[in-house]
């Protein structure tokens, strides 16, 4: 007899006090002595694990019955309650879908009745990993009633939105561009045609007899009419482009909320801001002219200083010194004039949508753009340069066929009267198409960047979200800044 046998109960008594007969071969008091046996199996030792007892679902006297306490689950037909959220949780948020079994078990595995999920809790943990949302919940999607989602935008959002609002509403975007720029480009087309005709006549005369050119002739062989039409047409085209940008700012502002304005509605939305748009454009034009004059004078000064330095040095070395000094002064002028001009231009980049959507004057719009662009200068510059690169590619694609046609007419029919008319028509159509394609895109990038900055700085996305949820008919006044009390 081993030490283990000394501790066994061999009294042969059952719990009710009666004796039981043991098997003489086994030497034990009975098959059920203080243990359990599977049907048809041998009797395990006392140290073998025992199955847990199924808890009695009946609550003790005086204690309320909680349906979830019995099986660590929700009542039939009710979603499980999440203590972290303080409410019953929808299926799929932390609990396994129906048919997948308990946590830690594959579908089809047997889970003993009354057993809790791993961890000893009555519910699965809030999140198995580090801080984060419930498994399967993810980040909530921002609403997108229009061309962009109502949240701060990335590069792809801005450019996709700029192309998207054109694609979704081509009648208004490209239609307005064709109408406005078609009217604004008439004078510039006539002026450039006459200007080119004067220049071609001068070249023909010079090629026929170089000595026939008199020193008393004007330096520029162009008629006053063609010169005046070129400059006046350029001014009208510039102002027409500004009006188009103002009209399209209202269109893109409403397309963010999913509204597709007709050309008449776009004109009605921006009609009261045309004066401010023209005023802002003229102010920026004067600034460009002043900076251009300063840059031109700087280049003249660089050339003068270089010549003087070369003459002072004398000889062959003087020529090299003059060139070096000229380049140095030119680069200094470039740094002193162009760099600040670019910095100012970017800071005033958002003035046009501010004038239209916030309904303020040109000077206040420039100040507002200055404040909005604070801290976003490099980002604004990068987006603007990328947009200009796309515009340049489109311009080359459209201007190349027009140049080929005009050059072919001038080569094969240089003296034909119809050649000038056809060349002018081709130039006019190419110009209008160029503006019709590029100006809506430029306006879209400009206005969407403005809206993006207001979302980041002022929470404009929340106001737009509320307006979209209400489903009310709102206009550009939704972009008016909130006035502090």
Coordinates of C-alpha atoms in Angstrom, one line a residue:
X1 CA 0.0 0.0 0.0
X2 CA 1.4 3.4 -1.1
X3 CA 1.2 6.7 0.8
X4 CA -1.6 7.8 -1.5
X5 CA -3.7 4.7 -0.6
X6 CA -3.4 5.7 3.1
X7 CA -5.4 8.9 2.5
X8 CA -8.1 7.2 0.5
X9 CA -11.5 6.7 2.1
X10 CA -12.0 2.9 2.2
X11 CA -14.9 2.9 4.6
X12 CA -17.2 1.8 1.9
X13 CA -20.0 4.1 3.1
X14 CA -22.1 6.1 0.8
X15 CA -23.2 9.6 1.7
X16 CA -26.5 8.4 3.1
X17 CA -24.7 6.2 5.6
X18 CA -25.1 2.9 3.9
X19 CA -22.3 0.6 2.9
X20 CA -21.4 -0.2 -0.7
X21 CA -19.6 -3.1 -2.2
X22 CA -16.3 -2.7 -3.9
X23 CA -14.6 -4.7 -6.5
X24 CA -12.3 -7.3 -5.0
X25 CA -10.1 -7.1 -8.1
X26 CA -9.7 -3.4 -8.1
X27 CA -9.1 -3.1 -4.3
X28 CA -11.2 0.1 -4.2
X29 CA -14.4 0.7 -2.4
X30 CA -16.5 1.5 -5.5
X31 CA -16.5 3.0 -8.9
X32 CA -17.9 6.2 -7.5
X33 CA -15.7 6.5 -4.4
X34 CA -15.2 10.3 -4.0
X35 CA -14.7 10.7 -7.7
X36 CA -16.4 10.4 -11.0
X37 CA -16.2 8.2 -14.0
X38 CA -17.2 8.6 -17.6
X39 CA -19.7 6.0 -18.8
X40 CA -17.8 2.9 -19.9
X41 CA -14.4 4.3 -18.8
X42 CA -12.0 3.7 -15.9
X43 CA -12.2 5.7 -12.7
X44 CA -9.8 8.6 -12.7
X45 CA -7.7 9.6 -9.7
X46 CA -8.9 12.1 -7.2
X47 CA -6.4 14.8 -8.5
X48 CA -8.1 14.9 -12.0
X49 CA -9.9 18.2 -12.7
X50 CA -13.5 18.3 -12.1
X51 CA -16.1 20.0 -14.3
X52 CA -17.5 23.2 -12.8
X53 CA -21.0 23.1 -11.6
X54 CA -23.6 24.9 -13.5
X55 CA -24.7 28.0 -11.5
X56 CA -28.3 28.1 -10.4
X57 CA -30.1 30.8 -12.4
X58 CA -32.5 31.4 -9.6
X59 CA -31.4 34.5 -7.6
X60 CA -31.1 34.4 -3.9
X61 CA -34.1 35.7 -1.9
X62 CA -34.3 39.4 -1.9
X63 CA -32.0 39.9 -4.8
X64 CA -33.2 41.1 -8.2
X65 CA -32.8 38.9 -11.2
X66 CA -30.4 40.2 -13.9
X67 CA -30.8 38.4 -17.2
X68 CA -27.2 39.2 -18.2
X69 CA -25.7 37.7 -15.1
X70 CA -26.6 34.1 -15.8
X71 CA -24.7 33.6 -19.0
X72 CA -22.7 36.8 -19.3
X73 CA -24.7 38.0 -22.2
X74 CA -27.5 40.2 -23.1
X75 CA -31.2 39.3 -22.9
X76 CA -32.7 37.8 -26.0
X77 CA -33.2 40.4 -28.7
X78 CA -31.2 43.1 -27.0
X79 CA -27.7 44.3 -28.0
X80 CA -24.9 43.9 -25.4
X81 CA -24.2 46.8 -23.1
X82 CA -20.8 48.4 -23.2
X83 CA -19.8 49.9 -19.8
X84 CA -17.2 52.1 -21.6
X85 CA -19.9 53.8 -23.7
X86 CA -22.6 53.7 -21.0
X87 CA -25.1 52.2 -23.4
X88 CA -26.1 49.0 -25.2
X89 CA -23.7 48.4 -28.0
X90 CA -24.7 47.6 -31.5
X91 CA -23.6 44.3 -32.9
X92 CA -20.2 44.4 -34.4
X93 CA -18.7 46.8 -31.9
X94 CA -16.5 44.6 -29.7
X95 CA -18.7 41.5 -29.7
X96 CA -18.3 38.6 -32.2
X97 CA -20.9 38.5 -34.9
X98 CA -23.5 35.8 -34.6
X99 CA -22.2 32.4 -35.6
X100 CA -18.6 33.1 -34.8
X101 CA -18.7 31.7 -31.3
X102 CA -17.2 33.2 -28.1
X103 CA -14.0 35.1 -28.0
X104 CA -11.0 32.8 -28.0
X105 CA -12.9 30.0 -29.7
X106 CA -13.2 29.2 -33.4
X107 CA -16.7 28.8 -34.8
X108 CA -18.1 25.4 -33.9
X109 CA -16.0 24.9 -30.8
X110 CA -17.8 23.6 -27.7
X111 CA -18.0 26.1 -24.9
X112 CA -19.3 24.6 -21.6
X113 CA -22.5 26.2 -20.4
X114 CA -21.9 29.0 -17.9
X115 CA -18.3 29.6 -19.0
X116 CA -17.3 33.2 -19.4
X117 CA -15.2 34.5 -22.2
X118 CA -11.4 34.5 -21.5
X119 CA -10.3 37.1 -19.1
X120 CA -12.8 36.4 -16.4
X121 CA -15.1 39.3 -17.6
X122 CA -18.7 39.2 -18.5
X123 CA -17.9 41.1 -21.7
X124 CA -15.0 41.2 -24.1
X125 CA -12.4 43.9 -23.4
X126 CA -13.0 47.4 -24.9
X127 CA -9.9 47.1 -27.1
X128 CA -7.4 44.4 -27.3
X129 CA -4.5 46.6 -28.4
X130 CA -3.4 50.1 -27.3
X131 CA -5.6 53.2 -27.2
X132 CA -8.1 53.2 -30.1
X133 CA -11.7 52.7 -31.1
X134 CA -13.6 49.5 -30.9
X135 CA -12.6 46.8 -33.3
X136 CA -14.5 47.3 -36.5
X137 CA -15.6 50.9 -35.6
X138 CA -12.8 52.8 -37.3
X139 CA -12.6 56.6 -37.9
X140 CA -16.0 58.2 -38.7
X141 CA -16.4 59.3 -42.3
X142 CA -16.8 63.0 -42.9
X143 CA -20.0 63.9 -44.7
X144 CA -19.6 64.8 -48.4
X145 CA -22.7 66.6 -49.7
X146 CA -20.8 68.1 -52.6
X147 CA -17.5 67.9 -54.5
X148 CA -15.4 67.6 -51.3
X149 CA -15.8 66.0 -47.9
X150 CA -16.5 68.5 -45.1
X151 CA -13.1 68.2 -43.4
X152 CA -9.7 69.8 -43.8
X153 CA -8.5 68.9 -47.3
X154 CA -5.4 67.3 -48.6
X155 CA -3.7 67.9 -52.0
X156 CA -5.8 65.3 -53.7
X157 CA -9.0 66.6 -52.2
X158 CA -8.3 70.1 -53.5
X159 CA -7.3 69.2 -57.0
X160 CA -10.0 66.5 -57.3
X161 CA -12.6 69.0 -56.1
X162 CA -11.3 71.6 -58.6
X163 CA -11.8 69.1 -61.5
X164 CA -14.9 67.6 -60.0
X165 CA -17.0 70.8 -59.8
X166 CA -16.2 71.4 -63.5
X167 CA -17.2 67.9 -64.4
X168 CA -20.4 68.0 -62.4
X169 CA -21.6 71.4 -63.7
X170 CA -19.9 72.1 -67.1
X171 CA -22.8 74.2 -68.3
X172 CA -22.2 76.9 -65.6
X173 CA -18.4 76.6 -65.2
X174 CA -17.3 76.4 -68.8
X175 CA -20.4 78.2 -70.1
X176 CA -19.6 81.3 -68.0
X177 CA -16.0 81.1 -69.0
X178 CA -16.8 81.0 -72.7
X179 CA -19.3 83.9 -72.4
X180 CA -17.2 86.2 -70.3
X181 CA -13.8 85.5 -71.9
X182 CA -15.4 85.5 -75.4
X183 CA -16.5 89.0 -74.9
X184 CA -13.3 90.1 -73.1
X185 CA -10.9 88.7 -75.7
X186 CA -12.4 90.5 -78.8
X187 CA -10.3 93.6 -78.4
X188 CA -7.1 91.8 -77.6
X189 CA -7.5 89.5 -80.6
X190 CA -8.0 92.4 -83.0
X191 CA -5.1 94.3 -81.5
X192 CA -2.7 91.4 -81.7
X193 CA -3.8 90.6 -85.3
X194 CA -3.1 94.2 -86.4
X195 CA 0.1 94.2 -84.4
X196 CA 1.3 91.1 -86.1
X197 CA 0.4 92.4 -89.5
X198 CA 2.4 95.6 -89.0
X199 CA 5.4 93.5 -87.8
X200 CA 5.2 91.1 -90.8
X201 CA 5.0 94.1 -93.2
X202 CA 8.1 95.6 -91.6
X203 CA 10.0 92.3 -91.9
X204 CA 9.0 92.0 -95.6
X205 CA 10.2 95.5 -96.4
X206 CA 13.5 95.0 -94.5
X207 CA 14.1 91.7 -96.3
X208 CA 13.4 93.2 -99.7
X209 CA 15.8 96.2 -99.2
X210 CA 17.6 96.6 -96.0
X211 CA 18.8 100.1 -97.0
X212 CA 15.3 101.3 -97.5
X213 CA 14.7 101.7 -93.8
X214 CA 15.2 105.3 -92.9
X215 CA 16.9 106.3 -89.6
X216 CA 14.0 108.8 -89.1
X217 CA 11.5 106.0 -88.9
X218 CA 10.1 105.1 -85.4
X219 CA 12.0 102.5 -83.5
X220 CA 9.0 100.3 -83.2
X221 CA 7.3 99.8 -86.6
X222 CA 3.8 99.5 -85.3
X223 CA 0.8 101.8 -85.8
X224 CA -0.7 103.7 -82.9
X225 CA -4.0 101.9 -83.4
X226 CA -2.6 98.4 -83.1
X227 CA -0.5 99.4 -80.1
X228 CA -3.5 101.0 -78.3
X229 CA -5.7 98.0 -79.1
X230 CA -3.1 95.6 -77.7
X231 CA -2.8 97.4 -74.4
X232 CA -6.5 98.1 -74.1
X233 CA -7.4 94.6 -75.0
X234 CA -5.0 93.2 -72.5
X235 CA -6.6 95.3 -69.8
X236 CA -10.1 94.2 -70.7
X237 CA -9.0 90.5 -70.8
X238 CA -7.4 90.9 -67.4
X239 CA -10.5 92.4 -65.9
X240 CA -12.7 89.9 -67.6
X241 CA -10.7 87.1 -66.1
X242 CA -11.1 88.7 -62.7
X243 CA -14.9 88.9 -63.1
X244 CA -14.9 85.2 -64.1
X245 CA -12.9 84.3 -61.0
X246 CA -15.5 86.1 -58.9
X247 CA -18.4 84.3 -60.5
X248 CA -16.8 80.9 -60.2
X249 CA -15.9 81.6 -56.5
X250 CA -19.7 81.6 -55.8
X251 CA -20.2 78.5 -57.9
X252 CA -17.5 76.4 -56.2
X253 CA -18.6 77.7 -52.8
X254 CA -22.1 76.4 -53.4
X255 CA -20.9 73.2 -55.0
X256 CA -19.2 72.2 -51.7
X257 CA -22.7 71.9 -50.3
X258 CA -24.0 70.0 -53.3
X259 CA -25.7 73.0 -55.0
X260 CA -25.4 73.2 -58.8
X261 CA -25.9 76.9 -59.7
X262 CA -27.1 77.8 -63.1
X263 CA -25.3 80.7 -64.9
X264 CA -28.2 83.0 -63.9
X265 CA -28.0 82.0 -60.3
X266 CA -24.2 82.4 -60.3
X267 CA -24.6 85.9 -61.7
X268 CA -27.3 86.8 -59.1
X269 CA -25.0 85.5 -56.3
X270 CA -22.0 87.6 -57.4
X271 CA -23.7 90.5 -59.1
X272 CA -23.3 92.8 -56.1
X273 CA -19.6 92.0 -55.7
X274 CA -18.5 92.9 -59.3
X275 CA -17.4 96.4 -58.3
X276 CA -15.3 95.0 -55.4
X277 CA -13.9 92.4 -57.7
X278 CA -12.8 95.0 -60.3
X279 CA -11.4 97.2 -57.6
X280 CA -9.3 94.4 -56.1
X281 CA -8.1 93.5 -59.6
X282 CA -7.0 97.1 -60.3
X283 CA -5.2 97.3 -57.0
X284 CA -3.3 94.2 -57.7
X285 CA -2.6 95.3 -61.2
X286 CA -1.1 98.6 -59.9
X287 CA 1.0 96.7 -57.5
X288 CA 2.3 94.5 -60.3
X289 CA 3.1 97.5 -62.5
X290 CA 5.0 99.2 -59.6
X291 CA 7.0 96.1 -58.9
X292 CA 7.7 95.7 -62.7
X293 CA 9.0 99.2 -63.0
X294 CA 11.2 98.7 -60.0
X295 CA 12.6 95.5 -61.4
X296 CA 13.2 97.1 -64.8
X297 CA 15.0 100.0 -63.2
X298 CA 17.1 97.5 -61.2
X299 CA 18.1 95.7 -64.5
X300 CA 19.1 99.1 -66.0
X301 CA 21.1 99.8 -63.0
X302 CA 22.8 96.4 -63.2
X303 CA 23.7 97.0 -66.8
X304 CA 25.0 100.5 -66.1
X305 CA 27.2 99.4 -63.1
X306 CA 28.6 96.5 -65.1
X307 CA 29.6 98.8 -68.0
X308 CA 31.2 101.3 -65.7
X309 CA 33.1 98.5 -63.9
X310 CA 34.3 97.1 -67.2
X311 CA 35.5 100.5 -68.5
X312 CA 37.3 101.2 -65.2
X313 CA 39.2 97.9 -65.5
X314 CA 40.0 98.2 -69.2
X315 CA 41.3 95.6 -71.6
X316 CA 40.0 92.1 -72.0
X317 CA 39.7 91.7 -68.3
X318 CA 37.4 94.7 -68.2
X319 CA 34.9 92.9 -70.3
X320 CA 34.9 89.9 -68.0
X321 CA 34.6 92.1 -64.9
X322 CA 31.8 94.0 -66.5
X323 CA 29.8 90.8 -67.2
X324 CA 30.4 89.5 -63.7
X325 CA 29.3 92.8 -62.0
X326 CA 26.2 93.0 -64.2
X327 CA 25.1 89.5 -63.3
X328 CA 25.8 90.2 -59.6
X329 CA 23.8 93.4 -59.5
X330 CA 21.0 91.7 -61.5
X331 CA 20.8 88.8 -59.0
X332 CA 20.8 91.3 -56.2
X333 CA 17.9 93.1 -57.9
X334 CA 16.1 89.8 -58.3
X335 CA 16.5 89.0 -54.6
X336 CA 15.4 92.5 -53.5
X337 CA 12.4 92.9 -55.8
X338 CA 11.1 89.5 -57.0
X339 CA 11.3 87.6 -53.7
X340 CA 9.3 90.2 -51.7
X341 CA 6.9 90.5 -54.6
X342 CA 6.3 86.8 -54.6
X343 CA 5.8 86.8 -50.8
X344 CA 3.2 89.5 -51.0
X345 CA 1.5 87.8 -53.9
X346 CA 1.0 84.6 -52.0
X347 CA -0.2 86.4 -48.9
X348 CA -2.9 88.1 -51.0
X349 CA -3.8 84.9 -52.8
X350 CA -7.2 84.4 -51.0
X351 CA -8.5 88.0 -51.5
X352 CA -10.7 87.1 -54.5
X353 CA -12.9 84.4 -52.8
X354 CA -12.9 86.6 -49.6
X355 CA -14.4 89.6 -51.6
X356 CA -17.1 87.4 -53.1
X357 CA -18.0 85.0 -50.3
X358 CA -17.5 87.3 -47.2
X359 CA -18.8 90.4 -49.0
X360 CA -16.2 92.9 -47.9
X361 CA -14.3 95.6 -49.7
X362 CA -11.0 95.1 -51.6
X363 CA -8.7 96.5 -48.8
X364 CA -10.4 94.5 -46.1
X365 CA -10.3 91.4 -48.3
X366 CA -6.5 91.9 -48.7
X367 CA -6.1 92.2 -44.9
X368 CA -8.3 89.1 -44.4
X369 CA -6.2 87.1 -46.9
X370 CA -3.1 88.3 -45.1
X371 CA -4.3 86.9 -41.8
X372 CA -5.6 83.6 -43.3
X373 CA -2.4 82.8 -45.0
X374 CA -0.3 83.3 -41.9
X375 CA 1.6 80.1 -41.3
X376 CA 0.5 78.6 -44.6
X377 CA 2.8 80.5 -47.0
X378 CA 4.8 77.5 -48.3
X379 CA 1.7 75.3 -48.6
X380 CA -0.1 78.0 -50.6
X381 CA 2.9 78.6 -52.8
X382 CA 3.2 74.9 -53.6
X383 CA -0.4 74.5 -54.5
X384 CA -0.3 77.6 -56.6
X385 CA 2.8 76.5 -58.5
X386 CA 1.4 73.1 -59.2
X387 CA -1.8 74.6 -60.5
X388 CA 0.2 77.0 -62.7
X389 CA 2.2 74.0 -64.0
X390 CA -1.0 72.2 -65.1
X391 CA -2.3 75.5 -66.7
X392 CA 1.0 75.8 -68.7
X393 CA 0.7 72.2 -70.0
X394 CA -2.9 72.8 -71.1
X395 CA -1.8 76.1 -72.7
X396 CA 0.9 74.4 -74.7
X397 CA -1.4 71.7 -75.9
X398 CA -4.0 74.2 -77.1
X399 CA -1.6 76.9 -78.5
X400 CA 0.5 74.5 -80.5
X401 CA -2.2 73.6 -83.1
X402 CA -3.3 77.3 -83.3
X403 CA 0.3 78.3 -83.9
X404 CA 0.8 75.6 -86.6
X405 CA -2.4 76.7 -88.4
X406 CA -1.5 80.4 -88.3
X407 CA 2.1 79.7 -89.3
X408 CA 0.9 77.6 -92.2
X409 CA -1.4 80.3 -93.5
X410 CA 1.3 82.9 -93.2
X411 CA 3.7 80.7 -95.1
X412 CA 1.5 79.4 -97.9
X413 CA -0.6 82.6 -98.4
X414 CA 1.4 85.5 -97.1
X415 CA -0.3 88.1 -99.3
X416 CA -3.9 86.7 -99.1
X417 CA -6.4 88.9 -97.3
X418 CA -8.3 86.0 -96.0
X419 CA -5.2 84.7 -94.3
X420 CA -5.2 87.5 -91.7
X421 CA -8.9 86.8 -90.9
X422 CA -8.4 83.1 -90.6
X423 CA -5.4 83.5 -88.3
X424 CA -7.3 86.0 -86.1
X425 CA -10.2 83.6 -85.9
X426 CA -8.0 80.6 -84.9
X427 CA -6.2 82.8 -82.3
X428 CA -9.5 83.9 -80.9
X429 CA -11.0 80.4 -80.6
X430 CA -7.8 79.1 -79.0
X431 CA -7.7 81.9 -76.5
X432 CA -11.3 81.4 -75.5
X433 CA -10.9 77.7 -75.2
X434 CA -7.8 78.1 -73.1
X435 CA -9.6 80.4 -70.6
X436 CA -12.7 78.2 -70.6
X437 CA -10.6 75.2 -69.5
X438 CA -8.0 76.8 -67.2
X439 CA -9.9 79.6 -65.4
X440 CA -12.5 77.3 -63.8
X441 CA -9.7 75.1 -62.5
X442 CA -7.7 78.0 -61.2
X443 CA -10.8 79.4 -59.5
X444 CA -11.5 76.0 -58.0
X445 CA -8.1 75.6 -56.5
X446 CA -8.1 79.1 -55.1
X447 CA -11.6 78.9 -53.5
X448 CA -11.1 75.4 -52.1
X449 CA -7.8 76.4 -50.5
X450 CA -9.6 79.3 -48.9
X451 CA -12.4 77.0 -47.6
X452 CA -9.8 74.6 -46.3
X453 CA -8.0 77.3 -44.4
X454 CA -11.2 78.4 -42.8
X455 CA -12.0 74.8 -41.8
X456 CA -8.6 74.5 -40.1
X457 CA -8.7 77.9 -38.4
X458 CA -12.3 78.7 -37.8
X459 CA -14.2 75.3 -37.8
X460 CA -16.1 76.2 -41.0
X461 CA -16.6 72.5 -41.7
X462 CA -18.9 72.2 -38.7
X463 CA -21.1 75.0 -39.9
X464 CA -21.3 73.6 -43.4
X465 CA -22.1 70.1 -41.9
X466 CA -25.0 71.6 -39.9
X467 CA -26.3 73.4 -43.0
X468 CA -26.1 70.2 -45.0
X469 CA -27.9 68.2 -42.3
X470 CA -30.7 70.7 -42.1
X471 CA -31.2 70.5 -45.9
X472 CA -32.1 74.2 -46.0
X473 CA -31.6 76.3 -49.1
X474 CA -28.6 78.4 -48.2
X475 CA -26.6 80.8 -50.3
X476 CA -23.1 82.3 -50.2
X477 CA -24.0 84.0 -46.9
X478 CA -23.1 80.7 -45.2
X479 CA -19.5 81.8 -45.6
X480 CA -19.9 85.1 -43.8
X481 CA -17.6 85.0 -40.8
X482 CA -19.3 84.8 -37.4
X483 CA -19.1 88.2 -35.6
X484 CA -18.1 88.1 -32.0
X485 CA -20.6 89.7 -29.6

